[in-house]
């Protein structure tokens, strides 16, 4: 008798839950809903396990709204959510990076008397990590530890991953060492997380050491670990080592995947070892690893960089015949841009044919890269000719195109051609922001001013950067009256400066004798929401020393250090030279001590000045005791000696 024709028992709630859970595991919670509906109609009534299966399924698939709807329905039916319910919801919100909502669910959970478990905290740690909020990951990990929950290996792994992702390798290693000493015992994922951290930071010695520990502990490397090692060595061009790991991977029965092959092929292409790259490509095909756009892209880029566009075209045809999408226009434009920067503009232009071969069309950025390249090599005829090519394919030149052409004319001394093109822009009503940097660089101040006024009169939008550029040019060319007038205009506009503009304006103010206003602008920088850079401090401090406001300069230097802006060699050496030339020997000695503490060598010009001023015939020889001890040997040197002791 057919047993299926005569069922002996009706399905129970347990039967329905098994079916719903099967659909959850198959990542098809939408198919579990009809089963859930049938369960409701039977009168059996769902339980917490029925709801949990669906809530978890939808949360994992990123359909958090559906999960929430089920959660509310669950509460309406009087079914109490448990730790799994809340953890599933939190996991879904973390996956969609809605961390504020995830925290609210956590607080709601605690408020109902349900204690979060390791899985709950693991979701939050991982969520904050992937959202770039590593400090919050630290907070959650500490909160978990203080709640008397013992972190399990998954918690530790998530936390280490978060730390490594944000360069906190030392802290991640501390967690790892704690796991070794106190438990839980590190697993392959623990090793993989820390190995990846070392590799990303370029700490090959730390990576090698940890891998050796892993092998000694009998932890078998997985594909992720092997890929991490192969990539780390390949990025440094250590291909022999990378290939040894590749072979060892196969010997241990771990099959290379698309990531493994892409890493090796990409490295070979960067090193111009295209034959080796093609050999690995064929090996990949032979063992049935599926090809993708990325691996073809590596090979195409390698052939383009070598200048073999015939082979590049063959690769494109091959991938198109296999139904693999070609690299995007951005990919080809990047290659064109790199070739143009190297002066290989003709090869860059040939790649436009490859773009067309893929069925795509060059865009504005593609053409701008070529314009930039032709201007770089001085071929202005071809550069300007591209304007017609752009028009023929319906691409409109933008302000960058014109800026580049004007800049190219200026750099090659063709100022009149630059002005003609500029006026053509005005005629065409190109009203975006335009820069007069080229004219300032060309030291054609009169022309730059004429151009600047034409811009304003034509109604062209003139940016704050353009005003700042002209202001800097006027100051460099000692046009102080006009610089003062332009400063007044700038202030009357009530515009918000950025930090680069602020630096130019502060320098200009000192140049035209408006020191107090320069100090006031510097003091107001923070009110604009800006942070002074090392250049801002250098402009201020060196000008204060020039004006012999030594105490103000010292105070500002101290403020710079306290703010976390680390003084570099350039600013320290410049301060020392200026103080020496002003006869402020004790102060110069103070800054020499700072150089020594930082392990910075005095620049050659600083050393020469020290010897000139403090050697046998130097005018400050009797004040040498005001310098740090290591410099007092200069008293015994003859002028012009460049004793190496200073650099020791």
Coordinates of C-alpha atoms in Angstrom, one line a residue:
X1 CA 0.0 0.0 0.0
X2 CA 1.2 3.5 -0.8
X3 CA 1.9 5.1 2.6
X4 CA 1.9 8.6 1.1
X5 CA -1.7 8.2 -0.1
X6 CA -2.9 7.6 3.5
X7 CA -1.1 9.9 5.9
X8 CA -1.1 8.5 9.4
X9 CA -0.7 11.8 11.2
X10 CA -1.4 15.5 10.6
X11 CA 1.5 17.9 10.5
X12 CA 2.4 19.5 13.8
X13 CA 3.8 22.9 14.6
X14 CA 7.2 21.2 14.7
X15 CA 6.7 20.1 11.1
X16 CA 5.8 23.6 9.9
X17 CA 8.8 25.0 11.8
X18 CA 11.2 22.6 10.0
X19 CA 9.9 23.7 6.6
X20 CA 10.1 27.4 7.4
X21 CA 13.7 26.8 8.7
X22 CA 14.6 25.0 5.6
X23 CA 13.7 28.0 3.5
X24 CA 15.6 30.2 5.9
X25 CA 18.8 28.1 5.4
X26 CA 18.2 28.2 1.6
X27 CA 18.1 32.0 1.8
X28 CA 14.5 32.1 0.6
X29 CA 12.5 33.3 3.6
X30 CA 9.9 34.7 1.1
X31 CA 9.0 31.0 0.4
X32 CA 8.7 30.4 4.1
X33 CA 5.9 33.0 4.4
X34 CA 3.2 30.8 2.6
X35 CA 4.1 27.9 5.0
X36 CA 3.7 30.4 7.9
X37 CA 0.3 31.5 6.5
X38 CA -0.8 27.9 6.3
X39 CA 0.3 27.4 9.9
X40 CA -1.9 30.3 10.9
X41 CA -4.9 28.9 9.1
X42 CA -4.6 25.4 10.8
X43 CA -5.3 27.0 14.1
X44 CA -2.2 25.5 15.6
X45 CA -0.7 29.0 16.0
X46 CA 3.0 29.8 15.5
X47 CA 5.5 29.9 18.3
X48 CA 8.7 31.9 18.9
X49 CA 10.6 29.4 16.8
X50 CA 8.4 30.0 13.8
X51 CA 8.8 33.8 14.0
X52 CA 12.5 33.5 14.7
X53 CA 13.2 31.5 11.6
X54 CA 11.4 34.1 9.4
X55 CA 12.9 37.2 11.2
X56 CA 16.4 35.7 11.0
X57 CA 15.9 34.8 7.3
X58 CA 14.7 38.3 6.3
X59 CA 17.3 40.0 8.5
X60 CA 20.2 38.1 6.8
X61 CA 18.8 39.0 3.4
X62 CA 18.8 42.7 4.3
X63 CA 15.0 42.9 4.3
X64 CA 14.9 44.5 7.8
X65 CA 11.5 46.1 7.3
X66 CA 9.8 42.7 6.8
X67 CA 11.7 41.4 9.8
X68 CA 10.4 44.3 11.9
X69 CA 6.8 43.8 10.7
X70 CA 7.0 40.1 11.9
X71 CA 8.5 41.3 15.2
X72 CA 5.5 43.6 15.8
X73 CA 3.0 40.9 14.7
X74 CA 4.7 38.5 17.1
X75 CA 4.2 41.0 20.0
X76 CA 0.6 41.5 19.0
X77 CA 0.0 37.8 19.3
X78 CA 1.4 37.8 22.8
X79 CA 4.5 35.7 21.8
X80 CA 7.5 36.9 23.8
X81 CA 10.6 37.6 21.7
X82 CA 13.7 35.8 23.1
X83 CA 17.5 36.5 22.8
X84 CA 17.5 34.9 19.3
X85 CA 14.7 37.2 18.0
X86 CA 16.5 40.4 19.2
X87 CA 19.9 39.2 18.0
X88 CA 18.5 38.5 14.5
X89 CA 17.0 42.0 14.3
X90 CA 20.2 43.6 15.5
X91 CA 22.2 41.5 12.9
X92 CA 19.9 42.7 10.1
X93 CA 20.3 46.4 11.2
X94 CA 24.1 46.0 11.4
X95 CA 24.2 44.5 7.9
X96 CA 22.4 47.6 6.6
X97 CA 24.7 49.8 8.7
X98 CA 21.7 51.2 10.7
X99 CA 23.8 51.2 13.9
X100 CA 21.6 53.7 15.8
X101 CA 18.6 51.5 15.3
X102 CA 20.6 48.4 16.3
X103 CA 21.6 50.2 19.6
X104 CA 17.9 51.0 20.2
X105 CA 16.9 47.4 19.8
X106 CA 19.7 46.4 22.2
X107 CA 18.4 48.8 24.8
X108 CA 14.8 47.6 24.3
X109 CA 16.0 44.0 24.7
X110 CA 17.8 44.9 28.0
X111 CA 14.7 46.8 29.1
X112 CA 12.5 43.8 28.8
X113 CA 14.9 41.8 31.0
X114 CA 16.5 39.7 28.2
X115 CA 20.3 39.5 28.6
X116 CA 22.3 39.9 25.3
X117 CA 24.5 36.9 24.5
X118 CA 27.8 36.5 22.6
X119 CA 26.0 36.4 19.3
X120 CA 24.3 39.8 20.0
X121 CA 27.5 41.5 20.9
X122 CA 29.3 39.9 17.9
X123 CA 26.7 41.4 15.5
X124 CA 27.3 44.9 17.0
X125 CA 31.1 44.6 17.0
X126 CA 31.1 43.5 13.4
X127 CA 28.5 46.1 12.4
X128 CA 30.5 49.0 13.9
X129 CA 33.6 47.7 12.3
X130 CA 32.2 47.5 8.8
X131 CA 30.6 51.0 9.3
X132 CA 34.1 52.4 10.0
X133 CA 33.3 53.1 13.7
X134 CA 36.1 51.1 15.3
X135 CA 36.0 53.0 18.6
X136 CA 32.4 51.9 19.0
X137 CA 33.5 48.3 18.4
X138 CA 35.9 48.8 21.3
X139 CA 33.1 50.2 23.5
X140 CA 30.8 47.3 22.8
X141 CA 33.6 44.7 23.4
X142 CA 34.3 46.4 26.8
X143 CA 30.6 46.6 27.6
X144 CA 30.4 42.8 26.8
X145 CA 33.3 42.0 29.1
X146 CA 31.9 44.1 32.0
X147 CA 28.6 42.3 31.7
X148 CA 30.3 39.1 32.9
X149 CA 30.0 37.5 29.5
X150 CA 33.2 35.7 28.5
X151 CA 34.1 36.6 24.9
X152 CA 34.1 33.6 22.7
X153 CA 36.3 33.1 19.7
X154 CA 33.8 34.7 17.3
X155 CA 33.7 37.9 19.5
X156 CA 37.5 38.1 19.6
X157 CA 37.8 37.5 15.9
X158 CA 35.3 40.3 15.1
X159 CA 37.1 42.6 17.5
X160 CA 40.5 41.8 16.0
X161 CA 39.1 42.3 12.5
X162 CA 37.7 45.7 13.5
X163 CA 41.1 46.8 15.0
X164 CA 43.1 45.6 12.1
X165 CA 40.8 47.3 9.6
X166 CA 41.7 50.6 11.2
X167 CA 45.4 50.0 11.5
X168 CA 45.4 49.1 15.3
X169 CA 47.6 46.1 14.8
X170 CA 49.3 46.3 18.2
X171 CA 45.9 46.2 20.0
X172 CA 44.8 43.3 17.8
X173 CA 47.9 41.4 18.7
X174 CA 47.3 42.0 22.4
X175 CA 43.8 40.4 22.0
X176 CA 45.4 37.5 20.1
X177 CA 48.1 37.0 22.8
X178 CA 45.4 37.1 25.5
X179 CA 43.5 34.4 23.6
X180 CA 46.6 32.2 23.6
X181 CA 47.2 32.7 27.3
X182 CA 43.7 32.7 28.7
X183 CA 41.4 31.4 25.9
X184 CA 39.4 31.0 23.9
X185 CA 42.0 29.3 21.7
X186 CA 42.6 31.1 18.4
X187 CA 41.2 29.4 15.3
X188 CA 42.1 29.8 11.6
X189 CA 39.9 32.9 11.4
X190 CA 41.8 34.5 14.3
X191 CA 45.1 33.9 12.6
X192 CA 43.6 35.0 9.3
X193 CA 42.4 38.3 10.7
X194 CA 45.7 39.2 12.3
X195 CA 47.7 38.0 9.3
X196 CA 45.6 40.3 7.0
X197 CA 46.3 43.2 9.4
X198 CA 50.0 42.7 9.3
X199 CA 49.9 42.3 5.5
X200 CA 47.8 45.4 5.0
X201 CA 50.3 47.4 7.2
X202 CA 53.2 46.1 5.2
X203 CA 54.6 44.4 8.3
X204 CA 56.0 41.3 6.6
X205 CA 58.2 40.2 9.5
X206 CA 55.2 40.2 11.9
X207 CA 53.2 38.3 9.3
X208 CA 55.9 35.7 8.8
X209 CA 56.3 35.2 12.5
X210 CA 52.6 34.7 13.1
X211 CA 52.3 32.3 10.2
X212 CA 55.1 30.2 11.7
X213 CA 53.3 30.2 15.0
X214 CA 50.2 29.0 13.2
X215 CA 51.9 26.1 11.6
X216 CA 53.6 25.1 14.8
X217 CA 50.3 25.1 16.6
X218 CA 48.8 22.8 14.0
X219 CA 46.2 25.2 12.7
X220 CA 45.6 24.4 9.0
X221 CA 45.7 27.5 6.8
X222 CA 42.5 28.0 4.7
X223 CA 42.2 29.8 1.3
X224 CA 41.8 33.2 3.0
X225 CA 45.1 32.8 4.8
X226 CA 47.0 31.6 1.7
X227 CA 45.5 34.5 -0.4
X228 CA 46.6 37.0 2.3
X229 CA 50.2 35.7 2.2
X230 CA 50.3 35.5 -1.6
X231 CA 48.9 39.1 -2.0
X232 CA 51.3 40.5 0.7
X233 CA 54.4 39.1 -1.1
X234 CA 53.1 39.9 -4.6
X235 CA 52.5 43.6 -3.7
X236 CA 56.1 43.9 -2.7
X237 CA 57.3 42.3 -5.9
X238 CA 58.5 39.2 -4.0
X239 CA 57.2 36.9 -6.6
X240 CA 59.4 33.9 -5.8
X241 CA 58.1 33.8 -2.3
X242 CA 54.5 34.4 -3.5
X243 CA 54.7 31.5 -5.9
X244 CA 56.2 29.2 -3.3
X245 CA 53.1 29.9 -1.1
X246 CA 50.9 29.3 -4.2
X247 CA 52.5 25.9 -4.8
X248 CA 52.3 25.1 -1.0
X249 CA 48.6 25.9 -1.1
X250 CA 48.0 23.4 -3.8
X251 CA 50.1 20.7 -2.0
X252 CA 47.9 21.1 1.1
X253 CA 44.8 20.5 -1.0
X254 CA 43.5 24.1 -1.0
X255 CA 42.4 25.0 -4.5
X256 CA 43.3 28.5 -5.7
X257 CA 40.3 30.7 -6.6
X258 CA 39.8 33.7 -8.7
X259 CA 41.3 36.0 -6.0
X260 CA 44.5 33.9 -5.9
X261 CA 45.0 34.0 -9.6
X262 CA 44.0 37.6 -10.0
X263 CA 46.6 38.6 -7.3
X264 CA 49.4 36.7 -9.0
X265 CA 48.5 37.8 -12.5
X266 CA 48.1 41.4 -11.4
X267 CA 51.6 41.4 -9.8
X268 CA 53.2 39.8 -12.9
X269 CA 51.6 42.5 -15.0
X270 CA 52.9 45.3 -12.7
X271 CA 56.4 43.9 -13.0
X272 CA 56.0 43.6 -16.9
X273 CA 56.3 39.8 -16.7
X274 CA 53.5 39.4 -19.1
X275 CA 54.6 35.9 -20.3
X276 CA 54.4 34.7 -16.7
X277 CA 51.0 36.4 -16.3
X278 CA 49.6 34.7 -19.4
X279 CA 51.0 31.3 -18.2
X280 CA 49.0 31.7 -15.0
X281 CA 46.0 32.8 -17.0
X282 CA 46.1 29.6 -19.0
X283 CA 46.6 27.5 -15.9
X284 CA 43.5 29.2 -14.5
X285 CA 41.5 28.2 -17.5
X286 CA 42.8 24.7 -17.5
X287 CA 41.7 23.9 -14.0
X288 CA 38.3 25.5 -14.6
X289 CA 38.5 28.6 -12.4
X290 CA 35.8 31.0 -13.8
X291 CA 37.2 34.1 -15.5
X292 CA 36.0 37.6 -14.7
X293 CA 36.4 41.2 -15.8
X294 CA 39.1 42.0 -13.2
X295 CA 41.5 39.3 -14.3
X296 CA 41.1 40.3 -18.0
X297 CA 41.6 43.9 -16.9
X298 CA 45.0 43.1 -15.3
X299 CA 46.2 41.6 -18.6
X300 CA 44.7 44.3 -20.8
X301 CA 46.4 47.0 -18.7
X302 CA 49.7 45.1 -18.8
X303 CA 49.6 45.0 -22.6
X304 CA 48.6 48.6 -22.9
X305 CA 51.4 49.7 -20.6
X306 CA 53.8 47.7 -22.7
X307 CA 52.4 49.4 -25.8
X308 CA 51.1 46.1 -27.4
X309 CA 47.6 47.3 -28.3
X310 CA 47.1 44.4 -30.7
X311 CA 47.3 41.8 -27.8
X312 CA 45.1 44.1 -25.7
X313 CA 42.5 44.1 -28.5
X314 CA 42.7 40.3 -28.7
X315 CA 42.0 40.0 -25.0
X316 CA 39.0 42.3 -25.3
X317 CA 37.6 40.2 -28.2
X318 CA 38.2 37.0 -26.2
X319 CA 36.3 38.2 -23.1
X320 CA 33.5 39.6 -25.2
X321 CA 33.1 36.2 -27.0
X322 CA 32.9 34.5 -23.6
X323 CA 30.1 36.9 -22.5
X324 CA 32.3 38.6 -19.9
X325 CA 31.6 42.4 -19.6
X326 CA 34.5 44.6 -20.7
X327 CA 36.3 46.9 -18.3
X328 CA 34.4 50.2 -17.8
X329 CA 35.4 53.5 -19.4
X330 CA 36.9 54.6 -16.1
X331 CA 39.4 51.7 -16.4
X332 CA 40.6 52.7 -19.9
X333 CA 40.7 56.4 -18.9
X334 CA 43.0 55.5 -16.0
X335 CA 45.4 53.8 -18.4
X336 CA 45.3 56.8 -20.8
X337 CA 45.9 59.2 -17.9
X338 CA 49.0 57.2 -16.7
X339 CA 50.4 57.0 -20.2
X340 CA 49.9 60.7 -20.8
X341 CA 51.6 61.6 -17.6
X342 CA 54.6 59.6 -18.8
X343 CA 54.5 61.6 -22.1
X344 CA 53.3 58.6 -24.1
X345 CA 50.3 60.5 -25.5
X346 CA 50.2 58.8 -28.9
X347 CA 49.8 55.4 -27.2
X348 CA 47.1 57.0 -25.0
X349 CA 45.2 58.2 -28.0
X350 CA 45.4 54.7 -29.6
X351 CA 43.6 53.3 -26.5
X352 CA 40.5 55.3 -27.6
X353 CA 40.2 52.8 -30.4
X354 CA 40.1 50.0 -27.8
X355 CA 37.3 51.8 -26.0
X356 CA 35.3 52.0 -29.2
X357 CA 36.1 48.3 -29.8
X358 CA 34.3 47.5 -26.5
X359 CA 31.2 49.3 -27.7
X360 CA 31.8 52.2 -25.4
X361 CA 32.4 55.9 -26.0
X362 CA 35.2 58.1 -24.6
X363 CA 33.9 60.5 -22.1
X364 CA 34.9 64.0 -20.9
X365 CA 37.5 62.7 -18.5
X366 CA 39.1 60.6 -21.3
X367 CA 39.5 63.6 -23.5
X368 CA 40.7 65.8 -20.7
X369 CA 43.5 63.3 -19.9
X370 CA 44.6 63.5 -23.6
X371 CA 44.5 67.3 -23.6
X372 CA 46.6 67.2 -20.4
X373 CA 49.1 64.9 -22.1
X374 CA 49.5 66.9 -25.3
X375 CA 50.0 70.1 -23.2
X376 CA 52.6 68.3 -21.1
X377 CA 54.7 67.4 -24.2
X378 CA 54.1 70.8 -25.8
X379 CA 52.0 69.6 -28.7
X380 CA 49.4 72.4 -28.4
X381 CA 48.2 71.8 -32.0
X382 CA 47.0 68.3 -31.1
X383 CA 45.7 69.5 -27.7
X384 CA 43.5 72.2 -29.3
X385 CA 42.5 69.8 -32.1
X386 CA 40.9 67.5 -29.5
X387 CA 38.2 70.2 -29.0
X388 CA 36.8 69.3 -32.5
X389 CA 37.1 65.6 -31.7
X390 CA 35.1 66.1 -28.6
X391 CA 32.4 68.0 -30.4
X392 CA 32.2 65.3 -33.1
X393 CA 31.2 62.7 -30.5
X394 CA 28.9 65.0 -28.5
X395 CA 31.2 65.6 -25.6
X396 CA 31.2 69.2 -24.3
X397 CA 34.5 70.6 -23.1
X398 CA 34.4 71.8 -19.5
X399 CA 36.3 74.4 -17.5
X400 CA 39.0 71.9 -16.8
X401 CA 39.6 71.4 -20.5
X402 CA 40.0 75.1 -21.0
X403 CA 42.1 75.6 -17.9
X404 CA 44.5 72.9 -19.1
X405 CA 44.8 74.5 -22.6
X406 CA 45.4 78.0 -21.2
X407 CA 47.9 76.5 -18.7
X408 CA 49.7 74.7 -21.5
X409 CA 50.0 77.8 -23.7
X410 CA 51.4 79.7 -20.7
X411 CA 53.9 77.1 -19.7
X412 CA 55.2 77.1 -23.3
X413 CA 55.4 80.9 -23.4
X414 CA 52.4 81.4 -25.8
X415 CA 50.7 84.0 -23.6
X416 CA 48.9 85.7 -26.5
X417 CA 47.4 82.3 -27.6
X418 CA 46.3 81.8 -24.0
X419 CA 44.5 85.1 -23.9
X420 CA 42.8 84.5 -27.3
X421 CA 41.5 81.1 -26.0
X422 CA 40.4 82.8 -22.7
X423 CA 38.4 85.4 -24.6
X424 CA 36.9 82.7 -26.8
X425 CA 35.7 81.2 -23.5
X426 CA 34.0 84.4 -22.5
X427 CA 32.4 84.6 -25.9
X428 CA 31.1 81.1 -25.5
X429 CA 29.8 82.0 -22.0
X430 CA 31.8 79.4 -20.2
X431 CA 30.8 80.7 -16.8
X432 CA 32.2 78.2 -14.5
X433 CA 35.1 79.1 -12.2
X434 CA 38.3 79.8 -14.0
X435 CA 41.8 80.0 -12.5
X436 CA 44.5 82.6 -13.3
X437 CA 47.3 80.5 -11.8
X438 CA 49.0 80.1 -15.1
X439 CA 49.5 83.8 -15.6
X440 CA 50.8 84.3 -12.1
X441 CA 53.2 81.4 -12.7
X442 CA 54.3 83.0 -16.0
X443 CA 55.0 86.2 -14.0
X444 CA 52.8 88.1 -16.5
X445 CA 51.2 90.1 -13.7
X446 CA 49.8 92.8 -16.0
X447 CA 48.1 90.2 -18.2
X448 CA 46.8 88.3 -15.2
X449 CA 45.2 91.4 -13.8
X450 CA 43.7 92.3 -17.2
X451 CA 42.3 88.8 -17.5
X452 CA 41.0 88.9 -13.9
X453 CA 39.0 92.1 -14.5
X454 CA 37.6 90.7 -17.8
X455 CA 36.3 87.7 -15.9
X456 CA 34.5 89.9 -13.4
X457 CA 33.1 92.3 -16.1
X458 CA 31.8 89.3 -18.2
X459 CA 29.8 88.0 -15.3
X460 CA 31.9 84.8 -15.0
X461 CA 31.7 83.2 -11.5
X462 CA 35.0 84.0 -9.8
X463 CA 35.8 81.6 -6.9
X464 CA 37.5 82.5 -3.7
X465 CA 40.5 80.4 -4.9
X466 CA 40.8 82.6 -7.9
X467 CA 40.8 85.8 -5.7
X468 CA 43.4 84.1 -3.5
X469 CA 45.6 83.2 -6.5
X470 CA 45.6 86.7 -7.8
X471 CA 46.3 88.1 -4.4
X472 CA 49.3 85.8 -4.0
X473 CA 50.6 86.9 -7.5
X474 CA 50.2 90.6 -6.6
X475 CA 52.2 90.0 -3.3
X476 CA 54.9 88.1 -5.1
X477 CA 55.3 90.9 -7.6
X478 CA 55.3 93.6 -4.9
X479 CA 52.0 95.2 -6.0
X480 CA 51.1 96.0 -2.4
X481 CA 48.6 98.8 -3.1
X482 CA 46.6 96.6 -5.4
X483 CA 46.9 93.6 -3.0
X484 CA 45.5 95.8 -0.2
X485 CA 42.5 96.8 -2.4
X486 CA 41.8 93.2 -3.3
X487 CA 42.0 92.2 0.4
X488 CA 39.4 94.8 1.2
X489 CA 37.2 93.5 -1.6
X490 CA 37.6 89.9 -0.3
X491 CA 36.5 90.9 3.2
X492 CA 33.6 93.0 1.9
X493 CA 32.3 89.8 0.1
X494 CA 32.0 88.1 3.5
X495 CA 33.0 84.8 2.0
X496 CA 34.0 81.7 3.9
X497 CA 37.7 80.8 3.5
X498 CA 39.1 77.3 3.3
X499 CA 42.4 76.6 4.8
X500 CA 44.4 76.9 1.6
X501 CA 42.9 80.4 0.9
X502 CA 43.5 81.4 4.6
X503 CA 47.2 80.5 4.2
X504 CA 47.5 82.7 1.1
X505 CA 45.5 85.6 2.7
X506 CA 47.6 85.5 5.9
X507 CA 50.8 85.6 3.9
X508 CA 49.5 88.5 1.8
X509 CA 48.5 90.4 5.0
X510 CA 52.0 90.1 6.4
X511 CA 53.5 91.1 3.0
X512 CA 51.5 94.4 2.9
X513 CA 52.2 95.2 6.6
X514 CA 48.8 94.2 8.1
X515 CA 50.3 91.9 10.8
X516 CA 47.5 92.5 13.4
X517 CA 44.8 91.5 10.9
X518 CA 46.8 88.4 9.9
X519 CA 46.9 87.4 13.6
X520 CA 43.1 88.0 13.9
X521 CA 42.4 85.9 10.8
X522 CA 44.6 83.1 12.2
X523 CA 42.7 83.3 15.5
X524 CA 39.4 83.1 13.6
X525 CA 40.3 80.0 11.6
X526 CA 38.7 77.6 14.1
X527 CA 35.4 79.6 14.0
X528 CA 35.2 78.6 10.3
X529 CA 35.4 75.0 11.3
X530 CA 39.0 74.8 9.9
X531 CA 42.1 73.2 11.3
X532 CA 45.5 75.0 10.7
X533 CA 48.0 72.9 8.8
X534 CA 51.7 72.8 9.2
X535 CA 51.9 75.4 6.3
X536 CA 49.5 77.7 8.2
X537 CA 51.8 77.6 11.3
X538 CA 54.9 78.0 9.1
X539 CA 53.5 81.2 7.5
X540 CA 52.5 82.6 10.8
X541 CA 55.7 81.7 12.8
X542 CA 58.2 82.7 10.2
X543 CA 56.5 86.1 9.6
X544 CA 56.3 86.7 13.3
X545 CA 60.0 86.1 13.6
X546 CA 60.6 88.4 10.6
X547 CA 58.6 91.1 12.5
X548 CA 60.7 90.3 15.6
X549 CA 57.7 89.2 17.6
X550 CA 59.7 86.4 19.0
X551 CA 57.5 85.7 22.1
X552 CA 54.4 85.4 19.9
X553 CA 56.3 83.0 17.6
X554 CA 57.4 80.8 20.5
X555 CA 53.9 80.7 22.0
X556 CA 52.4 79.8 18.6
X557 CA 55.0 77.0 18.1
X558 CA 54.0 75.6 21.6
X559 CA 50.3 75.8 20.6
X560 CA 51.1 73.9 17.3
X561 CA 52.7 71.1 19.3
X562 CA 49.8 70.9 21.8
X563 CA 47.3 70.7 19.0
X564 CA 48.9 67.6 17.6
X565 CA 50.3 69.2 14.5
X566 CA 53.9 67.8 14.5
X567 CA 56.6 70.2 13.4
X568 CA 58.6 68.9 10.4
X569 CA 62.2 69.4 9.4
X570 CA 61.4 72.3 7.1
X571 CA 59.7 74.5 9.7
X572 CA 62.3 73.8 12.4
X573 CA 65.3 74.5 10.1
X574 CA 63.7 77.7 8.8
X575 CA 63.0 78.9 12.3
X576 CA 66.6 78.2 13.3
X577 CA 68.1 80.0 10.3
X578 CA 65.8 83.0 10.8
X579 CA 66.7 83.3 14.5
X580 CA 70.4 83.0 13.9
X581 CA 70.2 85.7 11.3
X582 CA 68.3 87.9 13.8
X583 CA 71.0 87.3 16.4
X584 CA 68.6 85.3 18.7
X585 CA 71.2 82.7 19.6
X586 CA 69.6 81.3 22.7
X587 CA 66.3 80.8 21.0
X588 CA 68.0 79.2 18.0
X589 CA 69.7 76.8 20.4
X590 CA 66.3 75.9 21.9
X591 CA 65.0 74.9 18.5
X592 CA 68.3 73.0 17.7
X593 CA 67.6 70.9 20.8
X594 CA 64.1 70.1 19.4
X595 CA 65.7 68.9 16.1
X596 CA 68.1 66.7 18.0
X597 CA 65.3 65.2 20.2
X598 CA 63.4 64.3 17.0
X599 CA 66.4 62.7 15.4
X600 CA 66.2 65.2 12.5
X601 CA 69.5 66.3 10.8
X602 CA 70.0 70.0 10.2
X603 CA 69.6 70.9 6.6
X604 CA 72.8 71.7 4.6
X605 CA 72.0 75.5 4.6
X606 CA 71.5 75.4 8.4
X607 CA 74.8 73.6 8.9
X608 CA 76.6 76.1 6.6
X609 CA 75.1 79.0 8.5
X610 CA 76.1 77.5 11.9
X611 CA 79.7 77.1 10.7
X612 CA 79.8 80.6 9.2
X613 CA 78.6 82.2 12.4
X614 CA 80.3 80.2 15.1
X615 CA 83.6 79.0 13.6
X616 CA 87.0 80.5 14.4
X617 CA 86.3 83.8 12.6
X618 CA 82.5 83.8 13.1
X619 CA 80.9 86.9 14.5
X620 CA 78.9 84.9 17.1
X621 CA 81.8 82.7 18.2
X622 CA 81.8 84.0 21.8
X623 CA 78.0 83.1 22.2
X624 CA 78.5 79.4 21.2
X625 CA 77.8 78.3 24.8
X626 CA 74.2 79.2 24.1
X627 CA 74.0 76.3 21.7
X628 CA 73.5 72.7 22.7
X629 CA 76.7 70.9 23.7
X630 CA 77.0 68.9 20.5
X631 CA 77.5 72.1 18.4
X632 CA 80.2 73.7 20.5
X633 CA 83.0 71.9 18.6
X634 CA 82.3 74.5 15.9
X635 CA 84.4 77.0 17.8
X636 CA 87.5 75.1 16.8
X637 CA 86.6 74.9 13.1
X638 CA 87.7 77.2 10.4
X639 CA 85.1 79.1 8.4
X640 CA 84.0 77.0 5.4
X641 CA 84.6 73.6 7.0
X642 CA 81.6 71.3 6.7
X643 CA 82.4 69.0 9.6
X644 CA 80.4 65.8 9.5
X645 CA 80.1 65.9 13.4
X646 CA 76.9 68.0 13.1
X647 CA 75.2 65.1 11.3
X648 CA 76.3 62.5 13.9

